[in-house]
JSON list of C-alpha atoms in Angstrom, two decimals:
[
{"chain": "Z", "resi": 29, "resn": "MET", "atom": "CA", "xyz": [0.00, 0.00, 0.00]},
{"chain": "Z", "resi": 30, "resn": "ARG", "atom": "CA", "xyz": [1.35, 3.42, -1.03]},
{"chain": "Z", "resi": 31, "resn": "VAL", "atom": "CA", "xyz": [0.40, 6.28, 1.29]},
{"chain": "Z", "resi": 32, "resn": "VAL", "atom": "CA", "xyz": [0.73, 10.08, 1.38]},
{"chain": "Z", "resi": 33, "resn": "ILE", "atom": "CA", "xyz": [0.37, 11.73, 4.80]},
{"chain": "Z", "resi": 34, "resn": "ALA", "atom": "CA", "xyz": [-0.76, 15.36, 5.23]},
{"chain": "Z", "resi": 35, "resn": "GLU", "atom": "CA", "xyz": [-0.33, 16.56, 8.84]},
{"chain": "Z", "resi": 36, "resn": "ASP", "atom": "CA", "xyz": [1.15, 19.85, 10.03]},
{"chain": "Z", "resi": 37, "resn": "SER", "atom": "CA", "xyz": [2.43, 18.36, 13.30]},
{"chain": "Z", "resi": 38, "resn": "VAL", "atom": "CA", "xyz": [5.84, 16.95, 12.40]},
{"chain": "Z", "resi": 39, "resn": "LEU", "atom": "CA", "xyz": [5.78, 14.65, 15.43]},
{"chain": "Z", "resi": 40, "resn": "LEU", "atom": "CA", "xyz": [2.42, 13.13, 14.51]},
{"chain": "Z", "resi": 41, "resn": "ARG", "atom": "CA", "xyz": [3.35, 12.90, 10.83]},
{"chain": "Z", "resi": 42, "resn": "GLU", "atom": "CA", "xyz": [6.52, 11.01, 11.66]},
{"chain": "Z", "resi": 43, "resn": "GLY", "atom": "CA", "xyz": [4.59, 8.81, 14.08]},
{"chain": "Z", "resi": 44, "resn": "LEU", "atom": "CA", "xyz": [2.02, 7.87, 11.44]},
{"chain": "Z", "resi": 45, "resn": "THR", "atom": "CA", "xyz": [4.80, 7.19, 8.98]},
{"chain": "Z", "resi": 46, "resn": "ARG", "atom": "CA", "xyz": [6.49, 4.85, 11.45]},
{"chain": "Z", "resi": 47, "resn": "LEU", "atom": "CA", "xyz": [3.26, 3.00, 12.22]},
{"chain": "Z", "resi": 48, "resn": "LEU", "atom": "CA", "xyz": [2.63, 2.30, 8.56]},
{"chain": "Z", "resi": 49, "resn": "THR", "atom": "CA", "xyz": [6.18, 1.54, 7.44]},
{"chain": "Z", "resi": 50, "resn": "ASP", "atom": "CA", "xyz": [6.71, -0.85, 10.35]},
{"chain": "Z", "resi": 51, "resn": "ARG", "atom": "CA", "xyz": [3.82, -2.86, 8.91]},
{"chain": "Z", "resi": 52, "resn": "GLY", "atom": "CA", "xyz": [5.24, -3.04, 5.44]},
{"chain": "Z", "resi": 53, "resn": "HIS", "atom": "CA", "xyz": [3.50, -0.11, 3.80]},
{"chain": "Z", "resi": 54, "resn": "ASP", "atom": "CA", "xyz": [5.21, 2.57, 1.72]},
{"chain": "Z", "resi": 55, "resn": "VAL", "atom": "CA", "xyz": [4.77, 6.20, 2.80]},
{"chain": "Z", "resi": 56, "resn": "VAL", "atom": "CA", "xyz": [5.78, 7.94, -0.43]},
{"chain": "Z", "resi": 57, "resn": "ALA", "atom": "CA", "xyz": [5.38, 11.53, 0.84]},
{"chain": "Z", "resi": 58, "resn": "GLY", "atom": "CA", "xyz": [4.61, 13.61, 3.92]},
{"chain": "Z", "resi": 59, "resn": "VAL", "atom": "CA", "xyz": [3.40, 17.21, 3.72]},
{"chain": "Z", "resi": 60, "resn": "GLY", "atom": "CA", "xyz": [2.25, 19.87, 6.18]},
{"chain": "Z", "resi": 61, "resn": "ASP", "atom": "CA", "xyz": [-0.63, 21.69, 4.48]},
{"chain": "Z", "resi": 62, "resn": "GLY", "atom": "CA", "xyz": [-3.50, 21.25, 2.03]},
{"chain": "Z", "resi": 63, "resn": "GLU", "atom": "CA", "xyz": [-1.86, 23.12, -0.83]},
{"chain": "Z", "resi": 64, "resn": "ALA", "atom": "CA", "xyz": [1.25, 20.96, -0.62]},
{"chain": "Z", "resi": 65, "resn": "LEU", "atom": "CA", "xyz": [-0.96, 17.85, -0.52]},
{"chain": "Z", "resi": 66, "resn": "ILE", "atom": "CA", "xyz": [-2.76, 18.75, -3.75]},
{"chain": "Z", "resi": 67, "resn": "LYS", "atom": "CA", "xyz": [0.53, 19.63, -5.44]},
{"chain": "Z", "resi": 68, "resn": "THR", "atom": "CA", "xyz": [2.18, 16.39, -4.33]},
{"chain": "Z", "resi": 69, "resn": "ILE", "atom": "CA", "xyz": [-0.70, 14.22, -5.53]},
{"chain": "Z", "resi": 70, "resn": "GLY", "atom": "CA", "xyz": [-0.66, 16.05, -8.88]},
{"chain": "Z", "resi": 71, "resn": "GLU", "atom": "CA", "xyz": [3.06, 15.42, -9.29]},
{"chain": "Z", "resi": 72, "resn": "LEU", "atom": "CA", "xyz": [2.75, 11.74, -8.37]},
{"chain": "Z", "resi": 73, "resn": "ASP", "atom": "CA", "xyz": [-0.18, 11.33, -10.77]},
{"chain": "Z", "resi": 74, "resn": "ALA", "atom": "CA", "xyz": [1.84, 12.93, -13.59]},
{"chain": "Z", "resi": 75, "resn": "GLN", "atom": "CA", "xyz": [4.56, 10.35, -12.93]},
{"chain": "Z", "resi": 76, "resn": "GLY", "atom": "CA", "xyz": [2.03, 7.53, -13.05]},
{"chain": "Z", "resi": 77, "resn": "GLU", "atom": "CA", "xyz": [2.60, 6.85, -9.34]},
{"chain": "Z", "resi": 78, "resn": "LEU", "atom": "CA", "xyz": [-0.70, 7.89, -7.75]},
{"chain": "Z", "resi": 79, "resn": "PRO", "atom": "CA", "xyz": [-0.79, 6.52, -4.18]},
{"chain": "Z", "resi": 80, "resn": "ASP", "atom": "CA", "xyz": [-3.48, 4.17, -2.91]},
{"chain": "Z", "resi": 81, "resn": "VAL", "atom": "CA", "xyz": [-4.59, 6.41, -0.06]},
{"chain": "Z", "resi": 82, "resn": "VAL", "atom": "CA", "xyz": [-4.12, 9.84, 1.51]},
{"chain": "Z", "resi": 83, "resn": "VAL", "atom": "CA", "xyz": [-4.24, 10.30, 5.28]},
{"chain": "Z", "resi": 84, "resn": "ALA", "atom": "CA", "xyz": [-4.97, 13.96, 6.03]},
{"chain": "Z", "resi": 85, "resn": "ASP", "atom": "CA", "xyz": [-5.68, 16.14, 9.05]},
{"chain": "Z", "resi": 86, "resn": "VAL", "atom": "CA", "xyz": [-8.95, 18.10, 8.79]},
{"chain": "Z", "resi": 87, "resn": "ARG", "atom": "CA", "xyz": [-7.34, 21.33, 10.09]},
{"chain": "Z", "resi": 88, "resn": "MET", "atom": "CA", "xyz": [-4.08, 22.50, 8.56]},
{"chain": "Z", "resi": 89, "resn": "PRO", "atom": "CA", "xyz": [-2.22, 25.76, 7.82]},
{"chain": "Z", "resi": 90, "resn": "PRO", "atom": "CA", "xyz": [-2.62, 28.57, 7.11]},
{"chain": "Z", "resi": 91, "resn": "THR", "atom": "CA", "xyz": [-5.93, 29.09, 8.95]},
{"chain": "Z", "resi": 92, "resn": "HIS", "atom": "CA", "xyz": [-6.19, 25.73, 10.74]},
{"chain": "Z", "resi": 93, "resn": "THR", "atom": "CA", "xyz": [-9.90, 25.49, 9.91]},
{"chain": "Z", "resi": 94, "resn": "ASP", "atom": "CA", "xyz": [-10.91, 23.25, 7.02]},
{"chain": "Z", "resi": 95, "resn": "GLU", "atom": "CA", "xyz": [-7.90, 23.20, 4.65]},
{"chain": "Z", "resi": 96, "resn": "GLY", "atom": "CA", "xyz": [-7.39, 19.47, 5.04]},
{"chain": "Z", "resi": 97, "resn": "VAL", "atom": "CA", "xyz": [-10.94, 18.39, 4.36]},
{"chain": "Z", "resi": 98, "resn": "ARG", "atom": "CA", "xyz": [-11.28, 20.84, 1.46]},
{"chain": "Z", "resi": 99, "resn": "ALA", "atom": "CA", "xyz": [-8.14, 19.35, -0.09]},
{"chain": "Z", "resi": 100, "resn": "ALA", "atom": "CA", "xyz": [-9.54, 15.86, 0.50]},
{"chain": "Z", "resi": 101, "resn": "VAL", "atom": "CA", "xyz": [-12.83, 16.70, -1.23]},
{"chain": "Z", "resi": 102, "resn": "GLN", "atom": "CA", "xyz": [-10.95, 18.25, -4.16]},
{"chain": "Z", "resi": 103, "resn": "LEU", "atom": "CA", "xyz": [-8.73, 15.20, -4.50]},
{"chain": "Z", "resi": 104, "resn": "ARG", "atom": "CA", "xyz": [-11.69, 12.81, -4.43]},
{"chain": "Z", "resi": 105, "resn": "LYS", "atom": "CA", "xyz": [-13.27, 14.72, -7.31]},
{"chain": "Z", "resi": 106, "resn": "ALA", "atom": "CA", "xyz": [-10.06, 14.80, -9.34]},
{"chain": "Z", "resi": 107, "resn": "HIS", "atom": "CA", "xyz": [-9.00, 11.21, -8.59]},
{"chain": "Z", "resi": 108, "resn": "PRO", "atom": "CA", "xyz": [-12.07, 9.01, -7.90]},
{"chain": "Z", "resi": 109, "resn": "GLY", "atom": "CA", "xyz": [-9.89, 5.94, -7.32]},
{"chain": "Z", "resi": 110, "resn": "LEU", "atom": "CA", "xyz": [-7.82, 7.60, -4.60]},
{"chain": "Z", "resi": 111, "resn": "GLY", "atom": "CA", "xyz": [-8.70, 6.59, -1.05]},
{"chain": "Z", "resi": 112, "resn": "VAL", "atom": "CA", "xyz": [-8.95, 9.45, 1.44]},
{"chain": "Z", "resi": 113, "resn": "LEU", "atom": "CA", "xyz": [-8.90, 9.06, 5.22]},
{"chain": "Z", "resi": 114, "resn": "VAL", "atom": "CA", "xyz": [-9.20, 12.26, 7.26]},
{"chain": "Z", "resi": 115, "resn": "LEU", "atom": "CA", "xyz": [-8.27, 12.64, 10.92]},
{"chain": "Z", "resi": 116, "resn": "SER", "atom": "CA", "xyz": [-9.92, 15.09, 13.29]},
{"chain": "Z", "resi": 117, "resn": "GLN", "atom": "CA", "xyz": [-9.45, 16.05, 16.93]},
{"chain": "Z", "resi": 118, "resn": "TYR", "atom": "CA", "xyz": [-13.21, 16.29, 17.41]},
{"chain": "Z", "resi": 119, "resn": "VAL", "atom": "CA", "xyz": [-16.32, 15.13, 15.58]},
{"chain": "Z", "resi": 120, "resn": "GLU", "atom": "CA", "xyz": [-17.16, 17.88, 13.09]},
{"chain": "Z", "resi": 121, "resn": "GLU", "atom": "CA", "xyz": [-20.43, 16.92, 11.44]},
{"chain": "Z", "resi": 122, "resn": "ARG", "atom": "CA", "xyz": [-20.24, 19.42, 8.59]},
{"chain": "Z", "resi": 123, "resn": "TYR", "atom": "CA", "xyz": [-16.85, 18.18, 7.46]},
{"chain": "Z", "resi": 124, "resn": "ALA", "atom": "CA", "xyz": [-17.83, 14.52, 7.75]},
{"chain": "Z", "resi": 125, "resn": "THR", "atom": "CA", "xyz": [-20.99, 15.08, 5.72]},
{"chain": "Z", "resi": 126, "resn": "GLU", "atom": "CA", "xyz": [-19.10, 17.09, 3.08]},
{"chain": "Z", "resi": 127, "resn": "LEU", "atom": "CA", "xyz": [-16.55, 14.32, 2.69]},
{"chain": "Z", "resi": 128, "resn": "LEU", "atom": "CA", "xyz": [-19.21, 11.63, 2.39]},
{"chain": "Z", "resi": 129, "resn": "ALA", "atom": "CA", "xyz": [-21.36, 13.58, -0.06]},
{"chain": "Z", "resi": 130, "resn": "GLY", "atom": "CA", "xyz": [-19.39, 12.50, -3.14]},
{"chain": "Z", "resi": 131, "resn": "SER", "atom": "CA", "xyz": [-18.39, 9.03, -4.27]},
{"chain": "Z", "resi": 132, "resn": "SER", "atom": "CA", "xyz": [-19.23, 6.24, -1.84]},
{"chain": "Z", "resi": 133, "resn": "ARG", "atom": "CA", "xyz": [-15.92, 4.40, -2.24]},
{"chain": "Z", "resi": 134, "resn": "GLY", "atom": "CA", "xyz": [-12.59, 4.82, -0.49]},
{"chain": "Z", "resi": 135, "resn": "VAL", "atom": "CA", "xyz": [-13.45, 7.28, 2.26]},
{"chain": "Z", "resi": 136, "resn": "GLY", "atom": "CA", "xyz": [-12.77, 7.42, 5.98]},
{"chain": "Z", "resi": 137, "resn": "TYR", "atom": "CA", "xyz": [-13.18, 9.81, 8.92]},
{"chain": "Z", "resi": 138, "resn": "LEU", "atom": "CA", "xyz": [-11.48, 8.95, 12.22]},
{"chain": "Z", "resi": 139, "resn": "LEU", "atom": "CA", "xyz": [-10.79, 10.79, 15.45]},
{"chain": "Z", "resi": 140, "resn": "LYS", "atom": "CA", "xyz": [-7.09, 11.21, 16.18]},
{"chain": "Z", "resi": 141, "resn": "ASP", "atom": "CA", "xyz": [-7.48, 9.27, 19.43]},
{"chain": "Z", "resi": 142, "resn": "ARG", "atom": "CA", "xyz": [-8.10, 6.21, 17.26]},
{"chain": "Z", "resi": 143, "resn": "VAL", "atom": "CA", "xyz": [-4.48, 6.32, 16.07]},
{"chain": "Z", "resi": 144, "resn": "ALA", "atom": "CA", "xyz": [-3.44, 4.99, 19.49]},
{"chain": "Z", "resi": 145, "resn": "GLU", "atom": "CA", "xyz": [-5.33, 1.79, 18.65]},
{"chain": "Z", "resi": 146, "resn": "VAL", "atom": "CA", "xyz": [-2.64, 0.87, 16.15]},
{"chain": "Z", "resi": 147, "resn": "ARG", "atom": "CA", "xyz": [-4.14, -2.26, 14.64]},
{"chain": "Z", "resi": 148, "resn": "GLU", "atom": "CA", "xyz": [-7.57, -0.68, 14.13]},
{"chain": "Z", "resi": 149, "resn": "PHE", "atom": "CA", "xyz": [-6.01, 2.44, 12.62]},
{"chain": "Z", "resi": 150, "resn": "VAL", "atom": "CA", "xyz": [-3.85, 0.53, 10.15]},
{"chain": "Z", "resi": 151, "resn": "ASP", "atom": "CA", "xyz": [-6.81, -1.72, 9.25]},
{"chain": "Z", "resi": 152, "resn": "ALA", "atom": "CA", "xyz": [-8.86, 1.42, 8.56]},
{"chain": "Z", "resi": 153, "resn": "VAL", "atom": "CA", "xyz": [-6.18, 2.86, 6.27]},
{"chain": "Z", "resi": 154, "resn": "VAL", "atom": "CA", "xyz": [-5.97, -0.42, 4.36]},
{"chain": "Z", "resi": 155, "resn": "ARG", "atom": "CA", "xyz": [-9.76, -0.66, 4.09]},
{"chain": "Z", "resi": 156, "resn": "VAL", "atom": "CA", "xyz": [-10.01, 2.85, 2.63]},
{"chain": "Z", "resi": 157, "resn": "ALA", "atom": "CA", "xyz": [-7.10, 2.17, 0.25]},
{"chain": "Z", "resi": 158, "resn": "GLU", "atom": "CA", "xyz": [-9.00, -0.87, -1.04]},
{"chain": "Z", "resi": 159, "resn": "GLY", "atom": "CA", "xyz": [-12.12, 1.21, -1.75]},
{"chain": "Z", "resi": 160, "resn": "GLY", "atom": "CA", "xyz": [-13.97, 0.55, 1.50]},
{"chain": "Z", "resi": 161, "resn": "THR", "atom": "CA", "xyz": [-15.31, 2.84, 4.21]},
{"chain": "Z", "resi": 162, "resn": "ALA", "atom": "CA", "xyz": [-13.94, 3.58, 7.69]},
{"chain": "Z", "resi": 163, "resn": "LEU", "atom": "CA", "xyz": [-15.98, 5.84, 9.95]},
{"chain": "Z", "resi": 164, "resn": "ASP", "atom": "CA", "xyz": [-15.16, 6.41, 13.60]},
{"chain": "Z", "resi": 165, "resn": "PRO", "atom": "CA", "xyz": [-17.86, 5.04, 15.94]},
{"chain": "Z", "resi": 166, "resn": "GLU", "atom": "CA", "xyz": [-18.16, 8.50, 17.54]},
{"chain": "Z", "resi": 167, "resn": "VAL", "atom": "CA", "xyz": [-18.70, 10.09, 14.13]},
{"chain": "Z", "resi": 168, "resn": "VAL", "atom": "CA", "xyz": [-21.36, 7.53, 13.27]},
{"chain": "Z", "resi": 169, "resn": "ALA", "atom": "CA", "xyz": [-23.08, 7.98, 16.64]},
{"chain": "Z", "resi": 170, "resn": "GLN", "atom": "CA", "xyz": [-23.33, 11.76, 16.27]},
{"chain": "Z", "resi": 171, "resn": "LEU", "atom": "CA", "xyz": [-24.39, 11.75, 12.63]},
{"chain": "Z", "resi": 172, "resn": "LEU", "atom": "CA", "xyz": [-26.97, 9.04, 13.10]},
{"chain": "Z", "resi": 173, "resn": "GLY", "atom": "CA", "xyz": [-28.11, 10.56, 16.39]},
{"chain": "Z", "resi": 174, "resn": "ARG", "atom": "CA", "xyz": [-28.86, 13.81, 14.62]},
{"chain": "Z", "resi": 175, "resn": "SER", "atom": "CA", "xyz": [-30.69, 11.95, 11.88]},
{"chain": "Z", "resi": 176, "resn": "ARG", "atom": "CA", "xyz": [-32.92, 9.97, 14.22]},
{"chain": "Z", "resi": 177, "resn": "LYS", "atom": "CA", "xyz": [-35.30, 12.91, 14.28]},
{"chain": "Z", "resi": 178, "resn": "GLN", "atom": "CA", "xyz": [-35.98, 12.50, 10.58]},
{"chain": "Z", "resi": 179, "resn": "ASP", "atom": "CA", "xyz": [-38.95, 10.57, 9.21]},
{"chain": "Z", "resi": 180, "resn": "VAL", "atom": "CA", "xyz": [-36.71, 8.30, 7.15]},
{"chain": "Z", "resi": 181, "resn": "LEU", "atom": "CA", "xyz": [-35.72, 6.52, 10.37]},
{"chain": "Z", "resi": 182, "resn": "ALA", "atom": "CA", "xyz": [-39.21, 5.99, 11.64]},
{"chain": "Z", "resi": 183, "resn": "ASN", "atom": "CA", "xyz": [-39.51, 2.46, 10.27]},
{"chain": "Z", "resi": 184, "resn": "LEU", "atom": "CA", "xyz": [-36.16, 1.17, 11.51]},
{"chain": "Z", "resi": 185, "resn": "THR", "atom": "CA", "xyz": [-35.97, -0.85, 14.70]},
{"chain": "Z", "resi": 186, "resn": "PRO", "atom": "CA", "xyz": [-33.33, -0.07, 17.35]},
{"chain": "Z", "resi": 187, "resn": "ARG", "atom": "CA", "xyz": [-31.44, -3.21, 16.34]},
{"chain": "Z", "resi": 188, "resn": "GLU", "atom": "CA", "xyz": [-31.47, -2.19, 12.68]},
{"chain": "Z", "resi": 189, "resn": "ARG", "atom": "CA", "xyz": [-30.05, 1.20, 13.65]},
{"chain": "Z", "resi": 190, "resn": "GLU", "atom": "CA", "xyz": [-27.34, -0.56, 15.63]},
{"chain": "Z", "resi": 191, "resn": "VAL", "atom": "CA", "xyz": [-26.49, -2.75, 12.65]},
{"chain": "Z", "resi": 192, "resn": "LEU", "atom": "CA", "xyz": [-26.41, 0.29, 10.38]},
{"chain": "Z", "resi": 193, "resn": "GLY", "atom": "CA", "xyz": [-24.01, 2.04, 12.73]},
{"chain": "Z", "resi": 194, "resn": "LEU", "atom": "CA", "xyz": [-21.62, -0.93, 12.57]},
{"chain": "Z", "resi": 195, "resn": "MET", "atom": "CA", "xyz": [-22.00, -1.05, 8.79]},
{"chain": "Z", "resi": 196, "resn": "ALA", "atom": "CA", "xyz": [-20.98, 2.61, 8.66]},
{"chain": "Z", "resi": 197, "resn": "GLU", "atom": "CA", "xyz": [-17.78, 1.76, 10.54]},
{"chain": "Z", "resi": 198, "resn": "GLY", "atom": "CA", "xyz": [-16.91, -0.51, 7.63]},
{"chain": "Z", "resi": 199, "resn": "ARG", "atom": "CA", "xyz": [-17.56, -3.83, 9.39]},
{"chain": "Z", "resi": 200, "resn": "THR", "atom": "CA", "xyz": [-18.55, -6.92, 7.43]},
{"chain": "Z", "resi": 201, "resn": "ASN", "atom": "CA", "xyz": [-21.67, -8.92, 8.24]},
{"chain": "Z", "resi": 202, "resn": "SER", "atom": "CA", "xyz": [-19.55, -11.52, 10.03]},
{"chain": "Z", "resi": 203, "resn": "ALA", "atom": "CA", "xyz": [-17.85, -8.84, 12.13]},
{"chain": "Z", "resi": 204, "resn": "ILE", "atom": "CA", "xyz": [-21.23, -7.34, 13.02]},
{"chain": "Z", "resi": 205, "resn": "ALA", "atom": "CA", "xyz": [-22.50, -10.77, 14.04]},
{"chain": "Z", "resi": 206, "resn": "ARG", "atom": "CA", "xyz": [-19.53, -11.22, 16.38]},
{"chain": "Z", "resi": 207, "resn": "GLN", "atom": "CA", "xyz": [-20.00, -7.76, 17.87]},
{"chain": "Z", "resi": 208, "resn": "LEU", "atom": "CA", "xyz": [-23.71, -8.30, 18.54]},
{"chain": "Z", "resi": 209, "resn": "VAL", "atom": "CA", "xyz": [-23.31, -11.98, 19.44]},
{"chain": "Z", "resi": 210, "resn": "VAL", "atom": "CA", "xyz": [-25.86, -13.13, 16.87]},
{"chain": "Z", "resi": 211, "resn": "SER", "atom": "CA", "xyz": [-25.73, -15.39, 13.83]},
{"chain": "Z", "resi": 212, "resn": "ASP", "atom": "CA", "xyz": [-24.57, -14.27, 10.40]},
{"chain": "Z", "resi": 213, "resn": "GLY", "atom": "CA", "xyz": [-28.05, -15.08, 9.13]},
{"chain": "Z", "resi": 214, "resn": "ALA", "atom": "CA", "xyz": [-29.64, -12.71, 11.65]},
{"chain": "Z", "resi": 215, "resn": "VAL", "atom": "CA", "xyz": [-27.35, -9.89, 10.52]},
{"chain": "Z", "resi": 216, "resn": "GLU", "atom": "CA", "xyz": [-28.11, -10.59, 6.86]},
{"chain": "Z", "resi": 217, "resn": "LYS", "atom": "CA", "xyz": [-31.82, -10.32, 7.64]},
{"chain": "Z", "resi": 218, "resn": "HIS", "atom": "CA", "xyz": [-31.34, -6.99, 9.44]},
{"chain": "Z", "resi": 219, "resn": "VAL", "atom": "CA", "xyz": [-29.27, -5.65, 6.55]},
{"chain": "Z", "resi": 220, "resn": "SER", "atom": "CA", "xyz": [-31.90, -6.72, 4.02]},
{"chain": "Z", "resi": 221, "resn": "ASN", "atom": "CA", "xyz": [-34.59, -5.00, 6.09]},
{"chain": "Z", "resi": 222, "resn": "ILE", "atom": "CA", "xyz": [-32.52, -1.82, 6.25]},
{"chain": "Z", "resi": 223, "resn": "PHE", "atom": "CA", "xyz": [-32.11, -1.78, 2.47]},
{"chain": "Z", "resi": 224, "resn": "LEU", "atom": "CA", "xyz": [-35.81, -2.42, 1.98]},
{"chain": "Z", "resi": 225, "resn": "LYS", "atom": "CA", "xyz": [-36.94, 0.30, 4.41]},
{"chain": "Z", "resi": 226, "resn": "LEU", "atom": "CA", "xyz": [-34.53, 2.84, 2.93]},
{"chain": "Z", "resi": 227, "resn": "GLY", "atom": "CA", "xyz": [-35.69, 2.07, -0.60]},
{"chain": "Z", "resi": 228, "resn": "LEU", "atom": "CA", "xyz": [-32.34, 0.70, -1.81]},
{"chain": "Z", "resi": 229, "resn": "SER", "atom": "CA", "xyz": [-32.96, -1.87, -4.52]},
{"chain": "Z", "resi": 230, "resn": "PRO", "atom": "CA", "xyz": [-30.65, -4.76, -5.50]},
{"chain": "Z", "resi": 231, "resn": "SER", "atom": "CA", "xyz": [-29.74, -2.79, -8.63]},
{"chain": "Z", "resi": 232, "resn": "ASP", "atom": "CA", "xyz": [-27.70, -0.47, -6.39]},
{"chain": "Z", "resi": 233, "resn": "GLY", "atom": "CA", "xyz": [-25.20, -3.32, -6.00]},
{"chain": "Z", "resi": 234, "resn": "ASP", "atom": "CA", "xyz": [-22.49, -3.44, -3.36]},
{"chain": "Z", "resi": 235, "resn": "HIS", "atom": "CA", "xyz": [-22.78, 0.30, -2.77]},
{"chain": "Z", "resi": 236, "resn": "ARG", "atom": "CA", "xyz": [-26.04, -0.20, -0.90]},
{"chain": "Z", "resi": 237, "resn": "ARG", "atom": "CA", "xyz": [-24.11, -0.45, 2.38]},
{"chain": "Z", "resi": 238, "resn": "VAL", "atom": "CA", "xyz": [-22.66, 3.03, 1.97]},
{"chain": "Z", "resi": 239, "resn": "LEU", "atom": "CA", "xyz": [-25.82, 4.42, 0.37]},
{"chain": "Z", "resi": 240, "resn": "ALA", "atom": "CA", "xyz": [-27.73, 3.33, 3.46]},
{"chain": "Z", "resi": 241, "resn": "VAL", "atom": "CA", "xyz": [-25.48, 5.51, 5.63]},
{"chain": "Z", "resi": 242, "resn": "LEU", "atom": "CA", "xyz": [-25.64, 8.42, 3.18]},
{"chain": "Z", "resi": 243, "resn": "THR", "atom": "CA", "xyz": [-29.43, 8.24, 3.26]},
{"chain": "Z", "resi": 244, "resn": "TYR", "atom": "CA", "xyz": [-29.24, 9.02, 6.96]},
{"chain": "Z", "resi": 245, "resn": "LEU", "atom": "CA", "xyz": [-26.69, 11.78, 6.58]},
{"chain": "Z", "resi": 246, "resn": "ASN", "atom": "CA", "xyz": [-28.68, 13.53, 3.86]},
{"chain": "Z", "resi": 247, "resn": "SER", "atom": "CA", "xyz": [-32.10, 13.13, 5.48]}
]
């Protein structure tokens, strides 16, 4: 896996680099602001060496507001196959929703505290690089909590909402079954019910898992 890291804290950037390289991944570049990130990705693309995933801080110089997430959104539009995982100190719903509003593949939003859970963090980076989704449980809880007031949720049972939350974290049906201590068949039934109640037909293909989450975020 080839990774570019965008983080203005040199200490954290070097730490992330060490975590990934120690596990056999290739960190091809590290930058400290959104402008440098976009420039670096453009240069790598021109060389035919586009990375698999970008790990970027939401807040970076010069204003330390939304430079990172704006760069991430721009990169996702320019390079649909590029995975983007953003890190944030706090759950910022607007940024999470903006990031998820585009393509449903290869996107992640994690709190920086999650980096301390090394295995989960690296697994999330890999999942996003492979086109999957990785959303922090706290992000999912806040976004879905806000959406519970909307009519679109009225027909979902509490268990179905719980399953949807775990789906949004990028967990497979088997992983959800282990978490909830139920059978794989029970999870498959809940997932089917969620798709049905949210009006997601089989023609939507594998993206139905992410579309289910986006339905909540956009409700």
